[in-house]
Amino acid sequence: MNKLPRCDFHIHTKYLKCANATMEVFDIVKVCESLGVTTLGITDHLNTLDKLDLHWKIKEDIERLNTSVCVFFGVELNFMGVDGKFAFSEEVKEKLGFQFAIGGIHGTYLDKYDLKKIVDIQHRHHLMTCRDPLVDVLVHPYWFGKGEFDGKGWPWFDSMRAVPEAYARELGQTARETGTAIEINGCANLENPAYNERFVEEYIAFMSIIAEEGACFSLGSDAHDINSLKAIKSSWKVADRLKIPADRIWMPKGSPMAGGGKQHS
Ligand SMILES: [Zn+2]
Ligand SMILES: [Zn+2]
């Protein structure tokens, strides 16, 4: 049954303040171990370059680990404005020694409600992310912050039927061509309390179209709290259900920064 690699390549820490104080690297790894995770990546936010130095602490924590789990050091990128850039470059990557980058869009960038525009902006940024050679994984496609919609008095994004099938196909094709993995995200998409069961089924159908187009997938919990790490199991389940072959489950290149030990050759 357990054919697919049990990985989690989307985990936040307390250091960037988005996750809470329970998200200490040492404790994260301990919990992941108990969940059966064999390989993980810490990927805290880098929204702006002034936050770059906070990532040193994460790296130091990883380097101090003594674990059988393979641990990689990654980063999550966000667009600096609509059609903006990521706060990332070859130099930034090298300076910190990030082993991989995941990235995506984290807002609608609109002041006025227009569902078609909302979807079009997401789609455009998804494709831009795939085409960025420094980004390995497109994070949580079509995740939205419920707070943004509520705050603007908009109807909630409660159906994936707003996304044309052609967009899903184009995303899958672009991801395949660029070698960018599409994320199956536990907390933001599959277990987000803002979405009902029907939405999640529609979301899985969207993922299955991307899978048909031959894309690779990355599995990530996007945990911001130690008790949310278990959401990775939902990502694993969806990957199993979509019958994604093991060689299309994304893994970072190179050796982990810590862990592996005997299990890693
Ligand atoms: Zn994110
Ligand atoms: Zn995240």
PDB file of C-alpha atoms and ligand atoms in Angstrom:
ATOM      1  CA  MET A   1       0.000   0.000   0.000  1.00  0.00           C
ATOM      2  CA  ASN A   2       2.666   2.491   1.090  1.00  0.00           C
ATOM      3  CA  LYS A   3       4.280   2.757  -2.294  1.00  0.00           C
ATOM      4  CA  LEU A   4       4.486   6.536  -2.535  1.00  0.00           C
ATOM      5  CA  PRO A   5       7.221   8.361  -0.633  1.00  0.00           C
ATOM      6  CA  ARG A   6       5.804   9.792   2.592  1.00  0.00           C
ATOM      7  CA  CYS A   7       7.102  13.339   2.361  1.00  0.00           C
ATOM      8  CA  ASP A   8       6.048  16.784   3.545  1.00  0.00           C
ATOM      9  CA  PHE A   9       7.656  19.677   1.675  1.00  0.00           C
ATOM     10  CA  HIS A  10       5.664  22.586   3.091  1.00  0.00           C
ATOM     11  CA  ILE A  11       6.200  23.341   6.789  1.00  0.00           C
ATOM     12  CA  HIS A  12       6.416  26.675   8.628  1.00  0.00           C
ATOM     13  CA  THR A  13       8.287  27.579  11.817  1.00  0.00           C
ATOM     14  CA  LYS A  14       7.868  30.038  14.661  1.00  0.00           C
ATOM     15  CA  TYR A  15      10.730  32.163  13.355  1.00  0.00           C
ATOM     16  CA  LEU A  16       8.850  33.998  10.613  1.00  0.00           C
ATOM     17  CA  LYS A  17       5.917  34.565  12.993  1.00  0.00           C
ATOM     18  CA  CYS A  18       3.313  33.180  10.581  1.00  0.00           C
ATOM     19  CA  ALA A  19       3.333  29.844  12.412  1.00  0.00           C
ATOM     20  CA  ASN A  20       2.886  29.727  16.181  1.00  0.00           C
ATOM     21  CA  ALA A  21       5.371  28.979  18.964  1.00  0.00           C
ATOM     22  CA  THR A  22       4.735  25.217  18.770  1.00  0.00           C
ATOM     23  CA  MET A  23       6.568  25.114  15.431  1.00  0.00           C
ATOM     24  CA  GLU A  24      10.113  24.465  16.636  1.00  0.00           C
ATOM     25  CA  VAL A  25      12.252  22.575  14.133  1.00  0.00           C
ATOM     26  CA  PHE A  26      13.177  19.862  16.649  1.00  0.00           C
ATOM     27  CA  ASP A  27       9.536  19.232  17.625  1.00  0.00           C
ATOM     28  CA  ILE A  28       8.359  19.346  14.012  1.00  0.00           C
ATOM     29  CA  VAL A  29      10.775  16.577  13.100  1.00  0.00           C
ATOM     30  CA  LYS A  30       9.746  14.501  16.130  1.00  0.00           C
ATOM     31  CA  VAL A  31       6.056  14.730  15.213  1.00  0.00           C
ATOM     32  CA  CYS A  32       6.780  14.035  11.538  1.00  0.00           C
ATOM     33  CA  GLU A  33       8.697  10.942  12.577  1.00  0.00           C
ATOM     34  CA  SER A  34       5.680   9.671  14.505  1.00  0.00           C
ATOM     35  CA  LEU A  35       3.414  10.356  11.504  1.00  0.00           C
ATOM     36  CA  GLY A  36       5.587   8.188   9.271  1.00  0.00           C
ATOM     37  CA  VAL A  37       7.112  11.037   7.300  1.00  0.00           C
ATOM     38  CA  THR A  38      10.407   9.870   5.795  1.00  0.00           C
ATOM     39  CA  THR A  39      11.486  13.112   4.097  1.00  0.00           C
ATOM     40  CA  LEU A  40      10.523  16.688   4.908  1.00  0.00           C
ATOM     41  CA  GLY A  41      11.362  20.236   3.994  1.00  0.00           C
ATOM     42  CA  ILE A  42      11.122  23.313   6.197  1.00  0.00           C
ATOM     43  CA  THR A  43       9.790  26.125   4.007  1.00  0.00           C
ATOM     44  CA  ASP A  44       9.156  29.351   5.815  1.00  0.00           C
ATOM     45  CA  HIS A  45       7.999  32.528   4.087  1.00  0.00           C
ATOM     46  CA  LEU A  46      10.249  34.960   2.302  1.00  0.00           C
ATOM     47  CA  ASN A  47       7.818  37.688   1.257  1.00  0.00           C
ATOM     48  CA  THR A  48      10.391  40.465   1.365  1.00  0.00           C
ATOM     49  CA  LEU A  49      14.180  40.413   1.514  1.00  0.00           C
ATOM     50  CA  ASP A  50      14.358  42.165   4.885  1.00  0.00           C
ATOM     51  CA  LYS A  51      13.122  38.871   6.395  1.00  0.00           C
ATOM     52  CA  LEU A  52      15.929  36.846   4.867  1.00  0.00           C
ATOM     53  CA  ASP A  53      18.149  36.818   7.963  1.00  0.00           C
ATOM     54  CA  LEU A  54      15.427  35.135  10.036  1.00  0.00           C
ATOM     55  CA  HIS A  55      16.013  32.006   7.965  1.00  0.00           C
ATOM     56  CA  TRP A  56      19.529  31.552   9.415  1.00  0.00           C
ATOM     57  CA  LYS A  57      17.994  30.343  12.667  1.00  0.00           C
ATOM     58  CA  ILE A  58      16.012  27.682  10.839  1.00  0.00           C
ATOM     59  CA  LYS A  59      19.137  26.491   9.084  1.00  0.00           C
ATOM     60  CA  GLU A  60      21.066  26.328  12.356  1.00  0.00           C
ATOM     61  CA  ASP A  61      18.280  24.264  13.927  1.00  0.00           C
ATOM     62  CA  ILE A  62      18.273  21.844  11.007  1.00  0.00           C
ATOM     63  CA  GLU A  63      22.038  21.426  11.142  1.00  0.00           C
ATOM     64  CA  ARG A  64      21.806  20.473  14.813  1.00  0.00           C
ATOM     65  CA  LEU A  65      19.259  17.693  14.190  1.00  0.00           C
ATOM     66  CA  ASN A  66      19.942  14.057  14.865  1.00  0.00           C
ATOM     67  CA  THR A  67      17.152  12.134  13.151  1.00  0.00           C
ATOM     68  CA  SER A  68      16.418   9.282  10.774  1.00  0.00           C
ATOM     69  CA  VAL A  69      14.073  11.557   8.798  1.00  0.00           C
ATOM     70  CA  CYS A  70      15.678  13.296   5.809  1.00  0.00           C
ATOM     71  CA  VAL A  71      15.374  17.058   6.344  1.00  0.00           C
ATOM     72  CA  PHE A  72      15.788  19.636   3.589  1.00  0.00           C
ATOM     73  CA  PHE A  73      15.992  23.422   3.940  1.00  0.00           C
ATOM     74  CA  GLY A  74      13.558  25.226   1.634  1.00  0.00           C
ATOM     75  CA  VAL A  75      11.693  28.509   1.364  1.00  0.00           C
ATOM     76  CA  GLU A  76       8.184  29.674   0.375  1.00  0.00           C
ATOM     77  CA  LEU A  77       7.932  32.666  -1.993  1.00  0.00           C
ATOM     78  CA  ASN A  78       5.100  35.096  -2.605  1.00  0.00           C
ATOM     79  CA  PHE A  79       4.596  37.659  -5.343  1.00  0.00           C
ATOM     80  CA  MET A  80       5.455  41.231  -4.405  1.00  0.00           C
ATOM     81  CA  GLY A  81       2.321  42.721  -5.963  1.00  0.00           C
ATOM     82  CA  VAL A  82       0.240  41.752  -8.981  1.00  0.00           C
ATOM     83  CA  ASP A  83       2.515  40.564 -11.795  1.00  0.00           C
ATOM     84  CA  GLY A  84       5.363  41.367  -9.420  1.00  0.00           C
ATOM     85  CA  LYS A  85       8.464  39.338  -8.716  1.00  0.00           C
ATOM     86  CA  PHE A  86       9.472  36.923  -5.985  1.00  0.00           C
ATOM     87  CA  ALA A  87      11.944  38.211  -3.375  1.00  0.00           C
ATOM     88  CA  PHE A  88      14.393  35.624  -4.609  1.00  0.00           C
ATOM     89  CA  SER A  89      17.409  35.226  -6.853  1.00  0.00           C
ATOM     90  CA  GLU A  90      20.322  32.892  -7.467  1.00  0.00           C
ATOM     91  CA  GLU A  91      22.339  35.043  -4.996  1.00  0.00           C
ATOM     92  CA  VAL A  92      19.710  34.822  -2.243  1.00  0.00           C
ATOM     93  CA  LYS A  93      19.439  31.080  -2.755  1.00  0.00           C
ATOM     94  CA  GLU A  94      23.192  30.648  -2.483  1.00  0.00           C
ATOM     95  CA  LYS A  95      23.639  33.038   0.428  1.00  0.00           C
ATOM     96  CA  LEU A  96      21.320  31.053   2.694  1.00  0.00           C
ATOM     97  CA  GLY A  97      21.884  27.687   1.076  1.00  0.00           C
ATOM     98  CA  PHE A  98      18.211  27.057   0.345  1.00  0.00           C
ATOM     99  CA  GLN A  99      17.921  23.609  -1.199  1.00  0.00           C
ATOM    100  CA  PHE A 100      14.620  24.279  -2.936  1.00  0.00           C
ATOM    101  CA  ALA A 101      11.913  26.909  -3.319  1.00  0.00           C
ATOM    102  CA  ILE A 102       8.154  26.642  -3.359  1.00  0.00           C
ATOM    103  CA  GLY A 103       6.066  29.626  -4.395  1.00  0.00           C
ATOM    104  CA  GLY A 104       2.725  31.004  -5.389  1.00  0.00           C
ATOM    105  CA  ILE A 105       0.117  33.715  -5.109  1.00  0.00           C
ATOM    106  CA  HIS A 106      -1.428  34.651  -1.739  1.00  0.00           C
ATOM    107  CA  GLY A 107      -4.159  37.161  -2.545  1.00  0.00           C
ATOM    108  CA  THR A 108      -6.678  38.216  -5.189  1.00  0.00           C
ATOM    109  CA  TYR A 109      -5.009  41.587  -5.872  1.00  0.00           C
ATOM    110  CA  LEU A 110      -8.476  43.036  -6.555  1.00  0.00           C
ATOM    111  CA  ASP A 111     -10.549  45.722  -4.853  1.00  0.00           C
ATOM    112  CA  LYS A 112     -13.784  44.907  -6.633  1.00  0.00           C
ATOM    113  CA  TYR A 113     -15.409  41.489  -6.749  1.00  0.00           C
ATOM    114  CA  ASP A 114     -15.172  39.870 -10.170  1.00  0.00           C
ATOM    115  CA  LEU A 115     -15.012  36.069 -10.095  1.00  0.00           C
ATOM    116  CA  LYS A 116     -13.666  35.686 -13.610  1.00  0.00           C
ATOM    117  CA  LYS A 117     -10.913  38.227 -12.920  1.00  0.00           C
ATOM    118  CA  ILE A 118     -10.062  36.519  -9.628  1.00  0.00           C
ATOM    119  CA  VAL A 119      -9.594  33.193 -11.409  1.00  0.00           C
ATOM    120  CA  ASP A 120      -7.713  34.731 -14.351  1.00  0.00           C
ATOM    121  CA  ILE A 121      -5.220  36.454 -12.055  1.00  0.00           C
ATOM    122  CA  GLN A 122      -4.596  33.201 -10.175  1.00  0.00           C
ATOM    123  CA  HIS A 123      -4.113  31.266 -13.402  1.00  0.00           C
ATOM    124  CA  ARG A 124      -1.680  33.845 -14.799  1.00  0.00           C
ATOM    125  CA  HIS A 125       0.414  33.735 -11.626  1.00  0.00           C
ATOM    126  CA  HIS A 126       0.338  29.940 -11.541  1.00  0.00           C
ATOM    127  CA  LEU A 127       1.833  29.845 -15.027  1.00  0.00           C
ATOM    128  CA  MET A 128       4.396  32.547 -14.115  1.00  0.00           C
ATOM    129  CA  THR A 129       5.429  30.495 -11.089  1.00  0.00           C
ATOM    130  CA  CYS A 130       5.871  27.365 -13.203  1.00  0.00           C
ATOM    131  CA  ARG A 131       8.030  29.284 -15.671  1.00  0.00           C
ATOM    132  CA  ASP A 132      10.334  30.660 -12.961  1.00  0.00           C
ATOM    133  CA  PRO A 133      13.449  28.480 -13.115  1.00  0.00           C
ATOM    134  CA  LEU A 134      14.200  29.127  -9.424  1.00  0.00           C
ATOM    135  CA  VAL A 135      10.859  27.745  -8.218  1.00  0.00           C
ATOM    136  CA  ASP A 136      10.488  23.986  -7.828  1.00  0.00           C
ATOM    137  CA  VAL A 137       6.896  23.747  -6.590  1.00  0.00           C
ATOM    138  CA  LEU A 138       3.718  25.755  -7.209  1.00  0.00           C
ATOM    139  CA  VAL A 139       1.998  26.009  -3.837  1.00  0.00           C
ATOM    140  CA  HIS A 140      -1.713  25.619  -3.066  1.00  0.00           C
ATOM    141  CA  PRO A 141      -3.320  26.585  -6.421  1.00  0.00           C
ATOM    142  CA  TYR A 142      -6.709  28.315  -5.849  1.00  0.00           C
ATOM    143  CA  TRP A 143      -6.241  28.694  -2.122  1.00  0.00           C
ATOM    144  CA  PHE A 144      -7.686  31.987  -0.920  1.00  0.00           C
ATOM    145  CA  GLY A 145      -7.718  33.623   2.482  1.00  0.00           C
ATOM    146  CA  LYS A 146     -11.280  33.581   3.768  1.00  0.00           C
ATOM    147  CA  GLY A 147     -10.401  36.701   5.728  1.00  0.00           C
ATOM    148  CA  GLU A 148      -9.736  38.639   2.531  1.00  0.00           C
ATOM    149  CA  PHE A 149     -13.149  37.729   1.089  1.00  0.00           C
ATOM    150  CA  ASP A 150     -15.013  38.381   4.358  1.00  0.00           C
ATOM    151  CA  GLY A 151     -13.163  41.642   4.884  1.00  0.00           C
ATOM    152  CA  LYS A 152     -14.151  42.891   1.439  1.00  0.00           C
ATOM    153  CA  GLY A 153     -17.728  41.661   1.834  1.00  0.00           C
ATOM    154  CA  TRP A 154     -17.368  39.265  -1.118  1.00  0.00           C
ATOM    155  CA  PRO A 155     -19.138  35.925  -1.628  1.00  0.00           C
ATOM    156  CA  TRP A 156     -16.739  33.151  -0.652  1.00  0.00           C
ATOM    157  CA  PHE A 157     -14.841  31.172  -3.297  1.00  0.00           C
ATOM    158  CA  ASP A 158     -16.784  27.999  -2.606  1.00  0.00           C
ATOM    159  CA  SER A 159     -16.670  26.118  -5.903  1.00  0.00           C
ATOM    160  CA  MET A 160     -13.896  24.980  -8.199  1.00  0.00           C
ATOM    161  CA  ARG A 161     -16.416  25.109 -11.044  1.00  0.00           C
ATOM    162  CA  ALA A 162     -15.289  28.744 -11.389  1.00  0.00           C
ATOM    163  CA  VAL A 163     -12.028  27.389 -12.830  1.00  0.00           C
ATOM    164  CA  PRO A 164     -12.333  26.374 -16.509  1.00  0.00           C
ATOM    165  CA  GLU A 165     -11.070  22.900 -17.344  1.00  0.00           C
ATOM    166  CA  ALA A 166      -8.811  24.493 -19.972  1.00  0.00           C
ATOM    167  CA  TYR A 167      -6.964  26.336 -17.175  1.00  0.00           C
ATOM    168  CA  ALA A 168      -6.361  23.099 -15.303  1.00  0.00           C
ATOM    169  CA  ARG A 169      -5.067  21.465 -18.506  1.00  0.00           C
ATOM    170  CA  GLU A 170      -2.814  24.421 -19.355  1.00  0.00           C
ATOM    171  CA  LEU A 171      -1.433  24.415 -15.812  1.00  0.00           C
ATOM    172  CA  GLY A 172      -0.759  20.675 -15.979  1.00  0.00           C
ATOM    173  CA  GLN A 173       0.941  20.997 -19.372  1.00  0.00           C
ATOM    174  CA  THR A 174       3.043  23.982 -18.290  1.00  0.00           C
ATOM    175  CA  ALA A 175       4.090  22.213 -15.087  1.00  0.00           C
ATOM    176  CA  ARG A 176       5.084  19.136 -17.065  1.00  0.00           C
ATOM    177  CA  GLU A 177       7.080  21.173 -19.585  1.00  0.00           C
ATOM    178  CA  THR A 178       8.898  23.262 -16.966  1.00  0.00           C
ATOM    179  CA  GLY A 179       9.373  20.398 -14.496  1.00  0.00           C
ATOM    180  CA  THR A 180       7.558  22.346 -11.773  1.00  0.00           C
ATOM    181  CA  ALA A 181       5.647  20.228  -9.271  1.00  0.00           C
ATOM    182  CA  ILE A 182       2.057  21.090  -8.366  1.00  0.00           C
ATOM    183  CA  GLU A 183       1.410  20.969  -4.648  1.00  0.00           C
ATOM    184  CA  ILE A 184      -1.280  18.852  -3.022  1.00  0.00           C
ATOM    185  CA  ASN A 185      -1.680  20.939   0.135  1.00  0.00           C
ATOM    186  CA  GLY A 186      -3.189  19.468   3.312  1.00  0.00           C
ATOM    187  CA  CYS A 187      -4.023  22.505   5.462  1.00  0.00           C
ATOM    188  CA  ALA A 188      -4.759  25.173   2.850  1.00  0.00           C
ATOM    189  CA  ASN A 189      -6.834  23.145   0.414  1.00  0.00           C
ATOM    190  CA  LEU A 190      -7.886  19.681   1.593  1.00  0.00           C
ATOM    191  CA  GLU A 191      -8.522  20.273   5.287  1.00  0.00           C
ATOM    192  CA  ASN A 192      -9.289  23.979   5.259  1.00  0.00           C
ATOM    193  CA  PRO A 193     -12.404  24.470   7.446  1.00  0.00           C
ATOM    194  CA  ALA A 194     -13.526  27.232   5.058  1.00  0.00           C
ATOM    195  CA  TYR A 195     -14.275  24.599   2.401  1.00  0.00           C
ATOM    196  CA  ASN A 196     -17.018  21.977   2.479  1.00  0.00           C
ATOM    197  CA  GLU A 197     -16.801  18.367   1.298  1.00  0.00           C
ATOM    198  CA  ARG A 198     -18.200  19.166  -2.138  1.00  0.00           C
ATOM    199  CA  PHE A 199     -15.517  21.791  -2.694  1.00  0.00           C
ATOM    200  CA  VAL A 200     -12.800  19.331  -1.718  1.00  0.00           C
ATOM    201  CA  GLU A 201     -14.171  16.761  -4.176  1.00  0.00           C
ATOM    202  CA  GLU A 202     -14.168  19.406  -6.917  1.00  0.00           C
ATOM    203  CA  TYR A 203     -10.618  20.282  -5.921  1.00  0.00           C
ATOM    204  CA  ILE A 204      -9.490  16.668  -6.219  1.00  0.00           C
ATOM    205  CA  ALA A 205     -11.136  16.516  -9.669  1.00  0.00           C
ATOM    206  CA  PHE A 206      -9.113  19.634 -10.622  1.00  0.00           C
ATOM    207  CA  MET A 207      -5.937  17.864  -9.453  1.00  0.00           C
ATOM    208  CA  SER A 208      -6.838  14.777 -11.461  1.00  0.00           C
ATOM    209  CA  ILE A 209      -6.948  16.854 -14.667  1.00  0.00           C
ATOM    210  CA  ILE A 210      -3.471  18.201 -13.865  1.00  0.00           C
ATOM    211  CA  ALA A 211      -2.355  14.613 -13.278  1.00  0.00           C
ATOM    212  CA  GLU A 212      -3.766  13.566 -16.672  1.00  0.00           C
ATOM    213  CA  GLU A 213      -1.523  16.179 -18.275  1.00  0.00           C
ATOM    214  CA  GLY A 214       1.528  14.455 -16.829  1.00  0.00           C
ATOM    215  CA  ALA A 215       2.610  16.927 -14.135  1.00  0.00           C
ATOM    216  CA  CYS A 216       4.576  15.971 -11.031  1.00  0.00           C
ATOM    217  CA  PHE A 217       3.166  16.625  -7.566  1.00  0.00           C
ATOM    218  CA  SER A 218       4.632  17.802  -4.304  1.00  0.00           C
ATOM    219  CA  LEU A 219       3.015  16.780  -1.023  1.00  0.00           C
ATOM    220  CA  GLY A 220       2.849  19.384   1.727  1.00  0.00           C
ATOM    221  CA  SER A 221       0.959  19.937   4.959  1.00  0.00           C
ATOM    222  CA  ASP A 222       1.504  23.741   5.108  1.00  0.00           C
ATOM    223  CA  ALA A 223       1.315  23.312   8.878  1.00  0.00           C
ATOM    224  CA  HIS A 224       1.480  26.472  11.006  1.00  0.00           C
ATOM    225  CA  ASP A 225       0.753  24.581  14.232  1.00  0.00           C
ATOM    226  CA  ILE A 226       2.274  21.343  15.509  1.00  0.00           C
ATOM    227  CA  ASN A 227      -1.169  19.678  15.585  1.00  0.00           C
ATOM    228  CA  SER A 228      -1.694  20.460  11.893  1.00  0.00           C
ATOM    229  CA  LEU A 229       1.273  18.434  10.664  1.00  0.00           C
ATOM    230  CA  LYS A 230      -1.036  15.433  10.457  1.00  0.00           C
ATOM    231  CA  ALA A 231      -2.883  17.139   7.571  1.00  0.00           C
ATOM    232  CA  ILE A 232      -0.116  15.707   5.382  1.00  0.00           C
ATOM    233  CA  LYS A 233      -2.030  12.430   5.521  1.00  0.00           C
ATOM    234  CA  SER A 234      -4.784  14.019   3.431  1.00  0.00           C
ATOM    235  CA  SER A 235      -2.222  14.942   0.766  1.00  0.00           C
ATOM    236  CA  TRP A 236      -0.861  11.396   0.772  1.00  0.00           C
ATOM    237  CA  LYS A 237      -4.388  10.011   0.483  1.00  0.00           C
ATOM    238  CA  VAL A 238      -5.188  12.187  -2.528  1.00  0.00           C
ATOM    239  CA  ALA A 239      -1.924  11.197  -4.239  1.00  0.00           C
ATOM    240  CA  ASP A 240      -2.818   7.537  -3.650  1.00  0.00           C
ATOM    241  CA  ARG A 241      -6.369   8.074  -4.863  1.00  0.00           C
ATOM    242  CA  LEU A 242      -5.209   9.793  -8.068  1.00  0.00           C
ATOM    243  CA  LYS A 243      -2.827   6.859  -8.605  1.00  0.00           C
ATOM    244  CA  ILE A 244       0.093   9.180  -9.176  1.00  0.00           C
ATOM    245  CA  PRO A 245       3.141   7.025  -9.900  1.00  0.00           C
ATOM    246  CA  ALA A 246       6.006   7.264  -7.394  1.00  0.00           C
ATOM    247  CA  ASP A 247       8.315   8.794 -10.013  1.00  0.00           C
ATOM    248  CA  ARG A 248       5.931  11.749 -10.345  1.00  0.00           C
ATOM    249  CA  ILE A 249       6.089  12.582  -6.639  1.00  0.00           C
ATOM    250  CA  TRP A 250       8.552  15.455  -6.454  1.00  0.00           C
ATOM    251  CA  MET A 251      11.710  15.266  -4.327  1.00  0.00           C
ATOM    252  CA  PRO A 252      14.426  17.910  -3.946  1.00  0.00           C
ATOM    253  CA  LYS A 253      17.707  17.258  -5.707  1.00  0.00           C
ATOM    254  CA  GLY A 254      20.821  16.482  -3.697  1.00  0.00           C
ATOM    255  CA  SER A 255      21.328  15.204  -0.181  1.00  0.00           C
ATOM    256  CA  PRO A 256      19.281  16.342   2.796  1.00  0.00           C
ATOM    257  CA  MET A 257      20.810  18.930   5.113  1.00  0.00           C
ATOM    258  CA  ALA A 258      20.207  16.616   8.077  1.00  0.00           C
ATOM    259  CA  GLY A 259      18.999  13.139   8.852  1.00  0.00           C
ATOM    260  CA  GLY A 260      18.707  10.095   6.715  1.00  0.00           C
ATOM    261  CA  GLY A 261      21.502   8.260   8.493  1.00  0.00           C
ATOM    262  CA  LYS A 262      21.469   4.576   7.705  1.00  0.00           C
ATOM    263  CA  GLN A 263      18.321   4.841   5.632  1.00  0.00           C
ATOM    264  CA  HIS A 264      19.936   7.250   3.229  1.00  0.00           C
ATOM    265  CA  SER A 265      22.513   5.926   0.800  1.00  0.00           C
TER     266      SER A 265
HETATM  267 ZN    ZN B   1       1.394  29.848   0.997  1.00  0.00          ZN
HETATM  268 ZN    ZN B   2       2.842  28.034   3.493  1.00  0.00          ZN
END
